[in-house]
CSV table of C-alpha atoms in Angstrom, one decimal:
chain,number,residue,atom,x,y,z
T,1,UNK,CA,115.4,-153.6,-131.7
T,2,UNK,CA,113.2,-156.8,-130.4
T,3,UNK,CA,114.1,-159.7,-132.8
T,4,UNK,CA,110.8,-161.0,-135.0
T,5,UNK,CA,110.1,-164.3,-136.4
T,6,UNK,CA,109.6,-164.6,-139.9
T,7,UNK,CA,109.4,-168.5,-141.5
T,8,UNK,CA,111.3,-168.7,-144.9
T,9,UNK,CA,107.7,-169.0,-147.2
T,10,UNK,CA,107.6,-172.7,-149.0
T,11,UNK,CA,109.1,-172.7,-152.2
T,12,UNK,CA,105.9,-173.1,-154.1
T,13,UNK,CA,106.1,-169.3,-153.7
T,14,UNK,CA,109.2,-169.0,-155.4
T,15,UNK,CA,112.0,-170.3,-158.0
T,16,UNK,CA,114.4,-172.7,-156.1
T,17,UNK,CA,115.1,-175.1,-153.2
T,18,UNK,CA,118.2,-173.9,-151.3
T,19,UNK,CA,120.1,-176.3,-149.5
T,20,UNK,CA,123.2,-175.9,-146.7
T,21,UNK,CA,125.7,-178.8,-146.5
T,22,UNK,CA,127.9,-178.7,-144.1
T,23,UNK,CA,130.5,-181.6,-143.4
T,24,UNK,CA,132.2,-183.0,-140.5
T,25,UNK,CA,135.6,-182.8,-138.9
T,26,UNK,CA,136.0,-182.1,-135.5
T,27,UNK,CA,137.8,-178.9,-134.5
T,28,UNK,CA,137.9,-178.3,-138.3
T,29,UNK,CA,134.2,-177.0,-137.4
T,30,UNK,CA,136.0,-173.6,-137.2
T,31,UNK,CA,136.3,-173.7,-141.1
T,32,UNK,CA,132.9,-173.6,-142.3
T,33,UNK,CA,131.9,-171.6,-139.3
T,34,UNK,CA,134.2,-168.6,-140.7
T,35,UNK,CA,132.1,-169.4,-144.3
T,36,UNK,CA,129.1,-169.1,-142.9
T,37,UNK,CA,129.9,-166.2,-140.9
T,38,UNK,CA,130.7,-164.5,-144.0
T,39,UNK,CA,127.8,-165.7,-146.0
T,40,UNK,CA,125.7,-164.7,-143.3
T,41,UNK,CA,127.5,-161.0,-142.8
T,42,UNK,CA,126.0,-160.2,-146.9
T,43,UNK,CA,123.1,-160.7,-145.9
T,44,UNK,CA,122.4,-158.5,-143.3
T,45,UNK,CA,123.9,-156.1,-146.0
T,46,UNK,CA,121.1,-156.8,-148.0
T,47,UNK,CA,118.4,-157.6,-144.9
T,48,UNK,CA,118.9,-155.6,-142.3
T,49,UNK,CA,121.2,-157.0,-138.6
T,50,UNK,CA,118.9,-159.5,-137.7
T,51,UNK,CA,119.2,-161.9,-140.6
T,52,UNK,CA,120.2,-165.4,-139.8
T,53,UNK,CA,121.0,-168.6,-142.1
T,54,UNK,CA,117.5,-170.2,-141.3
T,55,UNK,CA,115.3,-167.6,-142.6
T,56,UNK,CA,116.9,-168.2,-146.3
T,57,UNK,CA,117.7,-172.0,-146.6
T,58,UNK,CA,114.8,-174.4,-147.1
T,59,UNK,CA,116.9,-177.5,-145.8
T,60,UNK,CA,120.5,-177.2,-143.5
T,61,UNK,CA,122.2,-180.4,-143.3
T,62,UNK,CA,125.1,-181.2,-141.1
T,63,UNK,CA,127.2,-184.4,-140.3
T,64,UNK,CA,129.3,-184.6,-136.8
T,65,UNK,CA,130.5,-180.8,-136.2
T,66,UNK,CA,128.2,-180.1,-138.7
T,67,UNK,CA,125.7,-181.5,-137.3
T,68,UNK,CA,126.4,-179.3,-133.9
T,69,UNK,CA,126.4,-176.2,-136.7
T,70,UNK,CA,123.1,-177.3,-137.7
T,71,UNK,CA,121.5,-177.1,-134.4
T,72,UNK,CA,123.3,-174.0,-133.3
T,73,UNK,CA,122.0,-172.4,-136.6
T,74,UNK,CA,118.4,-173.7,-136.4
T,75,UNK,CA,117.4,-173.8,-132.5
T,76,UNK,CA,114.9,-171.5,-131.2
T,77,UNK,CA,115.4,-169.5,-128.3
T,78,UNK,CA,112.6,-167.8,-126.1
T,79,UNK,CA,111.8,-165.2,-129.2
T,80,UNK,CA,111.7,-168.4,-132.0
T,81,UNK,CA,114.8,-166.7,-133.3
T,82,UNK,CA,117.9,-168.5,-134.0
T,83,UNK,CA,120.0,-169.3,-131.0
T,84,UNK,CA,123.4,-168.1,-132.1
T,85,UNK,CA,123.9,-166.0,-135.1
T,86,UNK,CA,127.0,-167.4,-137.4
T,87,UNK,CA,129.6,-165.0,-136.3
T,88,UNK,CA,129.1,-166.1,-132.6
T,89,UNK,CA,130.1,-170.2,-134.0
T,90,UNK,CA,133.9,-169.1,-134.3
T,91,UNK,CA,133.9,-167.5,-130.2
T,92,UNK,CA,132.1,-171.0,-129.2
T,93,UNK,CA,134.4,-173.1,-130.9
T,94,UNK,CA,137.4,-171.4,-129.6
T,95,UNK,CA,136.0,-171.4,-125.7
T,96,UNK,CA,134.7,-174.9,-125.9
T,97,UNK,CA,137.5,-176.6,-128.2
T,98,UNK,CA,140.2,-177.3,-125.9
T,99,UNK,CA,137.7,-178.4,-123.1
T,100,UNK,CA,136.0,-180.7,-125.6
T,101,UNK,CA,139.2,-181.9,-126.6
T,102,UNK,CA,141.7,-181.5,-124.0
T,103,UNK,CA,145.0,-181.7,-124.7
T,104,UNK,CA,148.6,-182.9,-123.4
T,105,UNK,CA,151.5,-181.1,-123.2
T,106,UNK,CA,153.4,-183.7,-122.0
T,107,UNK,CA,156.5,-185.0,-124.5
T,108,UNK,CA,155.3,-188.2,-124.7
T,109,UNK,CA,151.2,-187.5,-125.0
T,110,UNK,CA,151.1,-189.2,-129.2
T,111,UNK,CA,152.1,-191.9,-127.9
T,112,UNK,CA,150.0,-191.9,-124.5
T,113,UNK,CA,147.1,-191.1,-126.8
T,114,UNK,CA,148.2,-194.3,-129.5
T,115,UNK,CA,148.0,-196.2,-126.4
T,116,UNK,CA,144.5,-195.0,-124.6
T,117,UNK,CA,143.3,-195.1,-128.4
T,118,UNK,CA,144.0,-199.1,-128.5
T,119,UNK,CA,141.3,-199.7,-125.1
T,120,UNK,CA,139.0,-197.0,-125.3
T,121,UNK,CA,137.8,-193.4,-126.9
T,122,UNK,CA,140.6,-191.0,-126.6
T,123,UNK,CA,137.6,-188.5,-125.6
T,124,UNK,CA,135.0,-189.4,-123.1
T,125,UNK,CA,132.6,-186.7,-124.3
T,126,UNK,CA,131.2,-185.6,-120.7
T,127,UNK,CA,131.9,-181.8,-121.2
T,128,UNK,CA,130.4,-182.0,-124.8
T,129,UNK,CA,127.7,-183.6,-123.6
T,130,UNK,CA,126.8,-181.2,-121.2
T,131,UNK,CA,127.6,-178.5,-123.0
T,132,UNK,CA,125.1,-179.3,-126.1
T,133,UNK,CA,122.4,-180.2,-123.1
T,134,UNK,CA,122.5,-176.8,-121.9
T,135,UNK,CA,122.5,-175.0,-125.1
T,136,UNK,CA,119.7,-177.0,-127.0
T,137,UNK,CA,117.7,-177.6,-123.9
T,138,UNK,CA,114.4,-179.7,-124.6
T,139,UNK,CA,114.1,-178.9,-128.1
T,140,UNK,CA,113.2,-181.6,-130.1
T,141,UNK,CA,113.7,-182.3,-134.2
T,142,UNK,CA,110.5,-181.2,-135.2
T,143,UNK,CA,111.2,-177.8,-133.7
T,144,UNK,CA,114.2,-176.6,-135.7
T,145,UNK,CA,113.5,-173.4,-137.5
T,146,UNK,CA,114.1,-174.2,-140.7
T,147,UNK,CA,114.1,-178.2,-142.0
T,148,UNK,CA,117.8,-180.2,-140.9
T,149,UNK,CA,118.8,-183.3,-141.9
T,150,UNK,CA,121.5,-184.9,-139.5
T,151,UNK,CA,123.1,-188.5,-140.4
T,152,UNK,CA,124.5,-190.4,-137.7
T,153,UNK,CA,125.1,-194.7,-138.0
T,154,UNK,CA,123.2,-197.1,-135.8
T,155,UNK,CA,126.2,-199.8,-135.0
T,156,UNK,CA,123.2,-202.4,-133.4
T,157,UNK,CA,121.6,-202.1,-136.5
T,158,UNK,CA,124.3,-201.4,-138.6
T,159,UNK,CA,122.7,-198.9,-141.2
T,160,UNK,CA,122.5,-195.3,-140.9
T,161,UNK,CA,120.2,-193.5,-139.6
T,162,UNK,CA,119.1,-189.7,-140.5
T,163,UNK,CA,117.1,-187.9,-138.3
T,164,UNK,CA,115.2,-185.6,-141.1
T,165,UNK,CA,112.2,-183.5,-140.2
T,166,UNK,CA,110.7,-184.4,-143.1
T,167,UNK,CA,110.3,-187.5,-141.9
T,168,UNK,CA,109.0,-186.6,-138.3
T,169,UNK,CA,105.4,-187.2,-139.6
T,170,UNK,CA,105.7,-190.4,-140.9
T,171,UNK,CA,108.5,-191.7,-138.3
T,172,UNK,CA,107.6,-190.2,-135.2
T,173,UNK,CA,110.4,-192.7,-133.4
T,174,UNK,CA,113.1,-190.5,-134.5
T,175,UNK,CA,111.7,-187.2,-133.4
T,176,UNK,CA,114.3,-187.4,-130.6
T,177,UNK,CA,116.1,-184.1,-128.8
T,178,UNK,CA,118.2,-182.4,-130.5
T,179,UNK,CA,120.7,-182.5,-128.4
T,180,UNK,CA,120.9,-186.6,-128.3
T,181,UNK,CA,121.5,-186.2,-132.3
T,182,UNK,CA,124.3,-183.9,-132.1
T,183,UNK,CA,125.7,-185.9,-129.5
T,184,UNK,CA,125.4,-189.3,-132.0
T,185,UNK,CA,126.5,-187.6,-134.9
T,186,UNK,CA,129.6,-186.5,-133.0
T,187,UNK,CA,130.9,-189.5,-131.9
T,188,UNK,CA,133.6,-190.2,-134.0
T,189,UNK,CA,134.8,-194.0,-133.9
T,190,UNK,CA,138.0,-193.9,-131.4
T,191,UNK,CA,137.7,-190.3,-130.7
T,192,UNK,CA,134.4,-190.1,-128.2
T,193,UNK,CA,132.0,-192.9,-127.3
T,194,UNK,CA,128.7,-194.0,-128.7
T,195,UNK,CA,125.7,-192.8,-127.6
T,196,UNK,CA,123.3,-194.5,-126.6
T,197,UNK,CA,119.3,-193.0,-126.0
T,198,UNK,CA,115.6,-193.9,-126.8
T,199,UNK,CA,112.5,-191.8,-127.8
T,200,UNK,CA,108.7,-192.7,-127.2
T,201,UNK,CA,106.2,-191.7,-130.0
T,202,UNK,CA,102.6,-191.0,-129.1
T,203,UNK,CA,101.4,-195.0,-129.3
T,204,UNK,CA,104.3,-195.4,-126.5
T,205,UNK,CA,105.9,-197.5,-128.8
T,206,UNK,CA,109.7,-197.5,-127.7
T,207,UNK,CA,112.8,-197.0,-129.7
T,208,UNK,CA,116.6,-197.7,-128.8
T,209,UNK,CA,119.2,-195.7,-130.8
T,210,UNK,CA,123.1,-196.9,-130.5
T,211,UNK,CA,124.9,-194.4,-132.6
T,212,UNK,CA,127.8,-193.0,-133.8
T,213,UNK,CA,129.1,-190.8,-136.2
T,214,UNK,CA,127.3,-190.1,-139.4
T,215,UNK,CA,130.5,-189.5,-141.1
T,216,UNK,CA,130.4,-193.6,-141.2
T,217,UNK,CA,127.7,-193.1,-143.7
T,218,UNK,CA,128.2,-189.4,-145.2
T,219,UNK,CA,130.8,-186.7,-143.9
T,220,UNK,CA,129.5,-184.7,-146.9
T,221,UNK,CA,125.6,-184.6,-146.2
T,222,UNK,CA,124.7,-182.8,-149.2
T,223,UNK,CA,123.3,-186.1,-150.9
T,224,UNK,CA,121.2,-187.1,-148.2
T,225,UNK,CA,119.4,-183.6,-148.5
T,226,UNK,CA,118.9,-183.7,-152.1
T,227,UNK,CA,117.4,-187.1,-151.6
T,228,UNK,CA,115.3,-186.1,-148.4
T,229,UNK,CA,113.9,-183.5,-150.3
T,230,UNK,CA,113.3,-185.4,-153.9
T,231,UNK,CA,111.3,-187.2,-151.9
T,232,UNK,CA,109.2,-184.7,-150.3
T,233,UNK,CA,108.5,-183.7,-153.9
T,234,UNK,CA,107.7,-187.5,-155.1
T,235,UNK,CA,105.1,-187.3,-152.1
T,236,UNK,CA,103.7,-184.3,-153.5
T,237,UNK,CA,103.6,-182.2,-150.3
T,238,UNK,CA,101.7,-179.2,-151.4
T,239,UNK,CA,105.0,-177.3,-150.1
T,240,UNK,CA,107.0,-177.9,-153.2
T,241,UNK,CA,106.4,-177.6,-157.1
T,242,UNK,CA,106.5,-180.2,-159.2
T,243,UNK,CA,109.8,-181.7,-160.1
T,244,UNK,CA,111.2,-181.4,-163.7
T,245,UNK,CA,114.6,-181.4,-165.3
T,246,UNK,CA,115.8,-178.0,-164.9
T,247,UNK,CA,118.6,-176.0,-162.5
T,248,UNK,CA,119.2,-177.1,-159.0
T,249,UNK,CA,119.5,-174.2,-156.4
T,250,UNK,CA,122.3,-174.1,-154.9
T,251,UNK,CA,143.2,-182.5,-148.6
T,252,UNK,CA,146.3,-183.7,-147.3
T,253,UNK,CA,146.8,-187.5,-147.4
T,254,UNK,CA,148.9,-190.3,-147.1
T,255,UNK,CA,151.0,-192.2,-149.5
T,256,UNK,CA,151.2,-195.7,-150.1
T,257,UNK,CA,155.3,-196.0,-149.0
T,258,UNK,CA,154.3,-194.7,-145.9
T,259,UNK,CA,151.2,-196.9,-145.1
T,260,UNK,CA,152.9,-199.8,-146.6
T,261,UNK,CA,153.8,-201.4,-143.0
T,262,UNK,CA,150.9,-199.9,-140.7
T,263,UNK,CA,149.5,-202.7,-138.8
T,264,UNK,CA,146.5,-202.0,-136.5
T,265,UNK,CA,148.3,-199.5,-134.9
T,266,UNK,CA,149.3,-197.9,-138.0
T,267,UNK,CA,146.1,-196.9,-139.1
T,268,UNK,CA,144.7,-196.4,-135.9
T,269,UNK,CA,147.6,-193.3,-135.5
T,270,UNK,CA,150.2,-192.1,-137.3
T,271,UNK,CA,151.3,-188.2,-136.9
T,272,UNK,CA,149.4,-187.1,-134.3
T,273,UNK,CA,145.9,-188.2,-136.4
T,274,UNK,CA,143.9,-191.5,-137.1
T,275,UNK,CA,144.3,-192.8,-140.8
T,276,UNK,CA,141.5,-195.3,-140.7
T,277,UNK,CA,138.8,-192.3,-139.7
T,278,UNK,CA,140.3,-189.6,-142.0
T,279,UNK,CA,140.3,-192.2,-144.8
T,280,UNK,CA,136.5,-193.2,-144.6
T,281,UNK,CA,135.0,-189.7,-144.0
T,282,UNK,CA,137.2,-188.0,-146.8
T,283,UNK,CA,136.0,-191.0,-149.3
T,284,UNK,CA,132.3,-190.5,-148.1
T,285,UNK,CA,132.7,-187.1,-149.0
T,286,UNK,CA,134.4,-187.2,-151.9
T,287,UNK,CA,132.2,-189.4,-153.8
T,288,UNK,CA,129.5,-187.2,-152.7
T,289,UNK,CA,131.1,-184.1,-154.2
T,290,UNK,CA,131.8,-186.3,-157.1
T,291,UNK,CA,128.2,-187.7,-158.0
T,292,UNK,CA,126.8,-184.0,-157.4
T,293,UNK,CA,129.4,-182.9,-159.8
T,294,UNK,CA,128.5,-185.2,-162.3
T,295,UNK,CA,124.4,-184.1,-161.4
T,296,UNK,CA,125.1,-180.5,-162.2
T,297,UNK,CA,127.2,-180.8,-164.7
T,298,UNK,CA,124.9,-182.7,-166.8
T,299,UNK,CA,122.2,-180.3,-166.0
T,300,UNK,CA,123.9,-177.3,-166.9
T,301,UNK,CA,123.4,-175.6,-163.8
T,302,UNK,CA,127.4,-175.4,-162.1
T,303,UNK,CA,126.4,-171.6,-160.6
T,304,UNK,CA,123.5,-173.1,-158.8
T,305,UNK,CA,126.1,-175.3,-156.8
T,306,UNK,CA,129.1,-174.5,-154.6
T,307,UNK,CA,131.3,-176.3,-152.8
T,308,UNK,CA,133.7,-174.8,-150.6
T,309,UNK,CA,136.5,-176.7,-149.4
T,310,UNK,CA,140.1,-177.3,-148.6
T,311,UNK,CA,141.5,-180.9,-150.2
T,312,UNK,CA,145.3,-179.8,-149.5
T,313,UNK,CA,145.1,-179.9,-145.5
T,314,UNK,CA,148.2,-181.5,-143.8
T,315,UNK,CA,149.6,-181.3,-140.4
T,316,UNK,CA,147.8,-180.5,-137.3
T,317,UNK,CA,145.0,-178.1,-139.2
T,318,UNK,CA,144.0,-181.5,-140.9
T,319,UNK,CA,143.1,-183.1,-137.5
T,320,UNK,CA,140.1,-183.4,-135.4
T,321,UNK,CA,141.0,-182.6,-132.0
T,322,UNK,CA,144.2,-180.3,-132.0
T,323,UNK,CA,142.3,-177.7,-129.7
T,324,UNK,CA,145.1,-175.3,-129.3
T,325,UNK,CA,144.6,-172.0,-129.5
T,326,UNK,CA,147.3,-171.3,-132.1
T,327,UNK,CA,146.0,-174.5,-134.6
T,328,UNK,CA,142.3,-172.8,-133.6
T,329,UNK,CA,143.4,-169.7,-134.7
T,330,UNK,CA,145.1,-171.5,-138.0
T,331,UNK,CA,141.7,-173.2,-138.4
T,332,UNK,CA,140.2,-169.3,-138.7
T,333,UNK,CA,143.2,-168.3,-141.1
T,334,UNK,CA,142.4,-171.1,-143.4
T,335,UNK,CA,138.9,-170.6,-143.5
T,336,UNK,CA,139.9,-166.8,-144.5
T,337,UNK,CA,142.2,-168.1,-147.1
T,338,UNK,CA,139.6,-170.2,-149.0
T,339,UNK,CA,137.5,-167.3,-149.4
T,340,UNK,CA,139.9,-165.4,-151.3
T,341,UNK,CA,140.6,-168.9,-153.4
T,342,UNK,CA,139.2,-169.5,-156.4
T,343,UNK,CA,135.6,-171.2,-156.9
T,344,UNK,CA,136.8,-175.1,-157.6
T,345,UNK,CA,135.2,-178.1,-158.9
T,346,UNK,CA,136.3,-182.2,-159.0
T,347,UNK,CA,137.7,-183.0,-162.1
T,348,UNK,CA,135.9,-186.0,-163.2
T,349,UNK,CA,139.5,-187.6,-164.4
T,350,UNK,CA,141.6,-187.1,-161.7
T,351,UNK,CA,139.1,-186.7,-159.1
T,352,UNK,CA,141.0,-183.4,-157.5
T,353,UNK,CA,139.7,-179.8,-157.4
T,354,UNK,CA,140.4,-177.0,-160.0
T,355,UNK,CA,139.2,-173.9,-160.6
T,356,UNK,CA,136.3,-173.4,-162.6
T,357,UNK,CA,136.9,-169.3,-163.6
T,358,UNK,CA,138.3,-166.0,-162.3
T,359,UNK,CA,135.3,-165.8,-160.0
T,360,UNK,CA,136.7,-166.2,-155.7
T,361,UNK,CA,134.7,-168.1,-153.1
T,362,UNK,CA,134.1,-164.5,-151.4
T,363,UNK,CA,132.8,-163.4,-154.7
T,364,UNK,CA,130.5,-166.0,-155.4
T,365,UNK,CA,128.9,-165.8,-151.9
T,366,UNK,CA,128.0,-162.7,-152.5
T,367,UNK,CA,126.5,-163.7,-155.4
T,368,UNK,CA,124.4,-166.7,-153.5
T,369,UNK,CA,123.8,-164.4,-150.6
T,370,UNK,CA,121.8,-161.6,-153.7
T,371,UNK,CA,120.1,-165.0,-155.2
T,372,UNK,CA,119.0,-166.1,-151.5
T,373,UNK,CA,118.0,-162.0,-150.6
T,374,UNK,CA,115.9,-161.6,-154.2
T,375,UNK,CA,114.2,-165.6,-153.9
T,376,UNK,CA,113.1,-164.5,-149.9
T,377,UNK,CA,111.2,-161.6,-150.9
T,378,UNK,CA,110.0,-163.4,-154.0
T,379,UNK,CA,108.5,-166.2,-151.4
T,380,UNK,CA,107.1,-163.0,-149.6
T,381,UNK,CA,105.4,-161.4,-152.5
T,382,UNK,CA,104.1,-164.2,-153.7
T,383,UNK,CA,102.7,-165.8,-150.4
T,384,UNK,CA,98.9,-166.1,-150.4
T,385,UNK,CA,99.3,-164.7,-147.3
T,386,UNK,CA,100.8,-161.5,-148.4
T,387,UNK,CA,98.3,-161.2,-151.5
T,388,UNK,CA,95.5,-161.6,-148.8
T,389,UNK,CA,96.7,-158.8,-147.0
T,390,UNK,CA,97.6,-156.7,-149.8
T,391,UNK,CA,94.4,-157.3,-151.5
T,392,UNK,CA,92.7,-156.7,-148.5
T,393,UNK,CA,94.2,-154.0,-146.1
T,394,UNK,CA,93.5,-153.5,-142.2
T,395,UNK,CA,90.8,-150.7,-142.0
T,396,UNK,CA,92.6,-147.7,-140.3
T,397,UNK,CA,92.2,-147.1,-136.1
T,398,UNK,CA,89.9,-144.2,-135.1
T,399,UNK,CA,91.9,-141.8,-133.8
């Protein structure tokens, strides 16, 4: 059966704004990749086999590996149909992983890395490079399927910057290839190398980007949606209603003994991982997760938000570029593993997650994947479009 096209309908023509967050951290990609392989397998329950993530969400946001999820999940191939369905993430991950990140066997490679870490990336991102090149081609931002917003962190400037497609129109400088922003978002400080590229709007105005990372500015990206699209609203694009108070739609660490005498070196490696990185993208994303919190909460409206995540990782599943295939595989396992955990949510006191009820996270993707199905076909119905059409049907063909 040929693949169609069909745009998610604005949500003036329906009930909610749904948003996809999806964080950074490396090889850890292979965690939300198993999620949203999941979330996306209920749907084609409910939709039929071809299905995909960017026919239901309005806005998909993504930060380093996330940002590389984002793309994969929102490029058009030759039919304007999603390059790579969700289940086919996991395969590309586990193919591309240990040539992205190659690794030493040798005895003494923590300590060879430690010391190529102290001059200069431990990675230097050619195969990743090529790799997104070939698989996003010449698409550019204002092409994606469905809206993206990808941070990355000018270091010449020394501000983020978020390539959003709702900002295309009025910043045409950053409607760059897509490919160049996964690259820049994916260039984790000691890990691979900035990345460094320019655009050229229609004036011929130039623009130079020096990027890295946009865990630097938020690992957890959900924020920087919710703000990209309040604003939409505030401009009063005649795709959204008006905004009102009502309901939103929807790890292992160190301790201080042991950090007590890391010098430079310390914090720049210390059990096979790279303290100083893990520290400021877990804080990013944590305070994200804990203003949101806070947001819903007070707005009544905690089933309209989930958050799925594992704060208890230690040993090699917490780092970025163990590409082995038995941590890869551990990777899938603990992705498996949260879905059958309970749904949790930051206590505002201690700033951990607990659970909130009874309710798993398989169970309440089920549950988002009927509320994404029923607001779709709501959009659909209620399309002026669709009442056009139903109002006023084709004339039937002579035979």
């Amino acid at each position: 059966m040929e693949e169609t096209s069909i745009s998610l309908r604005p949500p003036t023509n329906g009930n909610l704004v749904t948003i996809l967050s999806i964080d950074g951290g490396g090889i850890r990609g292979i965690v939300p990749a198993t999620i949203l392989s999941f979330l996306e397998s209920e749907l084609q329950k409910l939709d039929g086999k071809d299905a995909r993530l960017a026919d239901y969400f309005d806005v998909i946001a993504g930060t380093s590996t996330g940002g590389l999820l984002t793309a994969m999940l929102t490029n058009p191939n030759e039919k304007n149909r999603p390059m790579f369905a969700a289940k086919d993430i996991k395969d590309f991950y586990l193919e591309n992983g240990p040539k992205i990140f190659p690794q030493d066997s040798c005895p003494l490679a923590p300590f060879t890395k430690m010391m190529k870490t102290l001059t200069r990336p431990r990675y230097d991102g050619k195969y990743l490079h090529s790799l997104v090149r070939e698989k996003l081609r010449d698409t550019r931002l204002h092409q994606t399927l469905t809206h993206v917003v990808i941070p990355t962190f000018d270091i010449k400037c020394l501000q983020p910057t978020i390539f959003s497609t709702y900002q295309v129109k009025n910043k045409p400088s950053i409607d760059a290839l897509l490919s160049d922003i996964c690259i820049a978002t994916s260039a984790a400080p000691t890990y691979l190398p900035p990345h460094y590229f320019k655009t050229i709007d229609h004036s011929g105005a130039v623009r130079e980007f020096n990027l890295i990372d946009g865990g630097v500015a938020a690992n957890n990206p959900t924020l920087v949606a919710v703000s990209e699209v309040t604003e939409d609203i505030s401009r009063r694009s005649p795709d959204f209603f008006p905004i009102k108070p009502m309901d939103y739609g929807p790890t292992g660490g160190y301790t201080a003994h042991e950090a007590a005498n890391w010098g430079i070196i310390g914090w720049l490696m210390s059990g096979g991982s790279t303290p100083l990185v893990n520290v400021f993208t877990q804080a990013s994303a944590d305070m994200v997760d804990l203003h949101l919190s806070v947001v819903f909460q007070a707005l009544h409206s905690r089933n309209s938000y989930l958050r799925i995540q594992d704060d208890r990782l230690s040993g090699l599943v917490s780092s970025v570029d163990i590409a082995t295939k038995k941590n890869m595989n551990d990777l899938i396992k603990v992705g498996e593993r949260l879905l059958k955990k309970p749904v949790s949510s930051v206590n505002l006191d201690t700033g951990t997650l607990e659970p909130l009820n009874r309710e798993t996270n398989e169970e309440a993707l089920k549950r988002f994947a009927k509320l994404l199905s029923e607001e779709k076909k709501l959009r659909l119905a209620q399309s002026p479009h669709e009442r056009a059409h139903f109002a006023n049907p084709p004339a039937p063909s002579a035979a």
